């Protein structure tokens, strides 16, 4: 045993150099990774992201040295001492330079030929010293994987959270897709490799005969970002698969380039269209900007404009001006899949519900069968830096067989098991007394219902979901009930079936048969110095269905959303905002007091046909579950929910006989009059002294 203790003149801690080959415990390994990252960040003037990049480079060099048994990843006590004393030790530096060049050449698919180590010699010495006696390749995969995963997560909170999909989301996708040992698996936007790692673990756990060569031959990842590709490759190496095929490439490039990149590693000439059995992915969303390259858009059916009418869509020869990435990813993923192949993809809710994307859902159903949709809470991705509302889409590419289930599963995750904050802190199940629940082995139980959704899916596959389904948030619909206008969970909820039952044998009208929309902007808005009263959503009482306030503005000071002039007897109802379709949905009738006011375009102004419907009855109906549930069902929008004019006018209205309408309408009218009288009395009330 050889020991050497050196005091660091740069106020570094004391080090003990020992000849050892055993791996330190997972906590220590994580600390070593973090110590390296923090030391680089503090001593070399690099940003946290740059420090992470340099840490990854060093880890690749360490792995390459172990794999090829070069034994060049080391530093002697004399070499370390020389560097600390300000002398460049050429033996160490030249040895490391050769090792670096060989490493970057070996991993040429993720390293640029011009890349260098951007560290001071003393920092490089510190890092090599920290790692030189750890055998990463022969150590426990679980320990390495856990340490590296925690290290990357903690480091990337600073600026690279977009490379991560939360582990519970990944596990749910993999558990539903159920990849097998003989299947080719791809993530075409693999980020740091979470889906690929989870698929690898699933196959190894469920197929004892699976070896390290399974991943080498069957798991593929494409990633456009070099740093993310490096992280994915390192994770795959550390978790025991050997050296997987993580390719630095744009998945949306033309096929010839894409195939060349993959074939360069695979050593095969097989085309990769219709090649993969399984795709698991979380592509970049539209907030990353649109793809506008005409040459690139021309390669995609979804890069073209589509004509849609009466639930029928057809592609035109014209290109769109730009397309959000995830829509092109959907098409490319379906091209990657072989017939009968399965896919799980994370998508923004707009792709499931927006009426402007009917063509997208048409395209999907032309090529694939919808298997399941799982809605995720809005806070799911907040730890990764975004609050976009998302759902999971599960597809099976058509191959002409009849193996597709007759029903489609819809699920809703309501408990993430972690807080929707930047740290994603774990949340545990508690009993009535507030004590944390534990399983039979004493492990703390995380408060989540991902597993309930998976159990419901497995039950659905084997027996069909019964009334005693493991999850209250799962249900099925018949495949012929699926409408290309919507794929989202909310649209198909069972309570809407009950609503349809309640409407059965009733006299129903479409709202558009009872009212006209007043959509012309007021002429008053052209008079910039005119003083007018402005009515916002918050100026209406949801409880009384009454305008209770307005604010004076000069026209030139009005918010841009100021739009419609109000007239006595017209109806207002909200068409945008988080409250629409809920108990806080606001509607009102315009009284004389507010006639001539201007309202926000967050309302629609309705002119009732008094020959058919009593306006006060219609106002009452706007408060009912029959109206609100339909609004909630048809509302769309990932950021601010809204309902389109077409859907609003198609809302079904139960219209009783005129006598009953008048009875209900009189109750509301009396309420308005009594409140007006009360306000007048309050305004004239004086104290007798």
PDB file of N, CA, C and O in Angstrom, residues 349-356 361 485-488 635-638:
ATOM      1  N   UNK A 349     -50.884  19.344 -25.135  1.00  0.00           N
ATOM      2  CA  UNK A 349     -52.305  19.028 -25.258  1.00  0.00           C
ATOM      3  C   UNK A 349     -52.950  19.616 -26.503  1.00  0.00           C
ATOM      4  O   UNK A 349     -53.948  19.101 -26.997  1.00  0.00           O
ATOM      5  N   UNK A 350     -52.373  20.701 -27.030  1.00  0.00           N
ATOM      6  CA  UNK A 350     -52.939  21.291 -28.236  1.00  0.00           C
ATOM      7  C   UNK A 350     -52.998  20.311 -29.390  1.00  0.00           C
ATOM      8  O   UNK A 350     -53.915  20.375 -30.221  1.00  0.00           O
ATOM      9  N   UNK A 351     -52.038  19.389 -29.456  1.00  0.00           N
ATOM     10  CA  UNK A 351     -52.026  18.404 -30.540  1.00  0.00           C
ATOM     11  C   UNK A 351     -53.208  17.444 -30.441  1.00  0.00           C
ATOM     12  O   UNK A 351     -53.594  16.817 -31.428  1.00  0.00           O
ATOM     13  N   UNK A 352     -53.774  17.329 -29.240  1.00  0.00           N
ATOM     14  CA  UNK A 352     -54.891  16.418 -29.014  1.00  0.00           C
ATOM     15  C   UNK A 352     -56.242  17.098 -29.215  1.00  0.00           C
ATOM     16  O   UNK A 352     -57.232  16.418 -29.437  1.00  0.00           O
ATOM     17  N   UNK A 353     -56.266  18.434 -29.130  1.00  0.00           N
ATOM     18  CA  UNK A 353     -57.577  19.082 -29.016  1.00  0.00           C
ATOM     19  C   UNK A 353     -57.816  20.258 -29.956  1.00  0.00           C
ATOM     20  O   UNK A 353     -58.967  20.558 -30.267  1.00  0.00           O
ATOM     21  N   UNK A 354     -56.770  20.948 -30.411  1.00  0.00           N
ATOM     22  CA  UNK A 354     -56.993  22.167 -31.195  1.00  0.00           C
ATOM     23  C   UNK A 354     -57.660  21.860 -32.536  1.00  0.00           C
ATOM     24  O   UNK A 354     -57.220  20.971 -33.271  1.00  0.00           O
ATOM     25  N   UNK A 355     -58.687  22.626 -32.846  1.00  0.00           N
ATOM     26  CA  UNK A 355     -59.433  22.385 -34.083  1.00  0.00           C
ATOM     27  C   UNK A 355     -58.566  22.623 -35.320  1.00  0.00           C
ATOM     28  O   UNK A 355     -58.792  22.014 -36.374  1.00  0.00           O
ATOM     29  N   UNK A 356     -57.553  23.494 -35.200  1.00  0.00           N
ATOM     30  CA  UNK A 356     -56.673  23.768 -36.342  1.00  0.00           C
ATOM     31  C   UNK A 356     -55.754  22.588 -36.654  1.00  0.00           C
ATOM     32  O   UNK A 356     -55.095  22.585 -37.697  1.00  0.00           O
ATOM     33  N   UNK A 361     -54.408  14.858 -36.648  1.00  0.00           N
ATOM     34  CA  UNK A 361     -55.061  13.653 -36.126  1.00  0.00           C
ATOM     35  C   UNK A 361     -55.563  12.762 -37.260  1.00  0.00           C
ATOM     36  O   UNK A 361     -55.555  11.532 -37.152  1.00  0.00           O
ATOM     37  N   UNK A 485     -61.737  15.106 -34.412  1.00  0.00           N
ATOM     38  CA  UNK A 485     -61.725  16.469 -33.893  1.00  0.00           C
ATOM     39  C   UNK A 485     -61.041  16.547 -32.533  1.00  0.00           C
ATOM     40  O   UNK A 485     -60.538  17.601 -32.152  1.00  0.00           O
ATOM     41  N   UNK A 486     -61.003  15.428 -31.806  1.00  0.00           N
ATOM     42  CA  UNK A 486     -60.401  15.455 -30.472  1.00  0.00           C
ATOM     43  C   UNK A 486     -59.807  14.090 -30.122  1.00  0.00           C
ATOM     44  O   UNK A 486     -60.395  13.048 -30.402  1.00  0.00           O
ATOM     45  N   UNK A 487     -58.635  14.132 -29.467  1.00  0.00           N
ATOM     46  CA  UNK A 487     -58.027  12.916 -28.916  1.00  0.00           C
ATOM     47  C   UNK A 487     -57.876  13.013 -27.390  1.00  0.00           C
ATOM     48  O   UNK A 487     -57.359  12.101 -26.761  1.00  0.00           O
ATOM     49  N   UNK A 488     -58.274  14.140 -26.789  1.00  0.00           N
ATOM     50  CA  UNK A 488     -57.918  14.399 -25.397  1.00  0.00           C
ATOM     51  C   UNK A 488     -58.818  13.679 -24.404  1.00  0.00           C
ATOM     52  O   UNK A 488     -59.983  13.375 -24.681  1.00  0.00           O
ATOM     53  N   UNK A 635     -63.568  23.046 -24.569  1.00  0.00           N
ATOM     54  CA  UNK A 635     -62.530  24.073 -24.468  1.00  0.00           C
ATOM     55  C   UNK A 635     -61.173  23.476 -24.841  1.00  0.00           C
ATOM     56  O   UNK A 635     -60.913  22.296 -24.603  1.00  0.00           O
ATOM     57  N   UNK A 636     -60.320  24.278 -25.410  1.00  0.00           N
ATOM     58  CA  UNK A 636     -58.993  23.847 -25.834  1.00  0.00           C
ATOM     59  C   UNK A 636     -57.982  24.917 -25.445  1.00  0.00           C
ATOM     60  O   UNK A 636     -58.344  26.031 -25.065  1.00  0.00           O
ATOM     61  N   UNK A 637     -56.701  24.563 -25.593  1.00  0.00           N
ATOM     62  CA  UNK A 637     -55.651  25.546 -25.326  1.00  0.00           C
ATOM     63  C   UNK A 637     -54.720  25.088 -24.233  1.00  0.00           C
ATOM     64  O   UNK A 637     -55.167  24.769 -23.128  1.00  0.00           O
ATOM     65  N   UNK A 638     -53.408  25.023 -24.557  1.00  0.00           N
ATOM     66  CA  UNK A 638     -52.418  24.558 -23.592  1.00  0.00           C
ATOM     67  C   UNK A 638     -52.133  25.599 -22.525  1.00  0.00           C
ATOM     68  O   UNK A 638     -51.877  25.264 -21.379  1.00  0.00           O
TER      69      UNK A 638
END
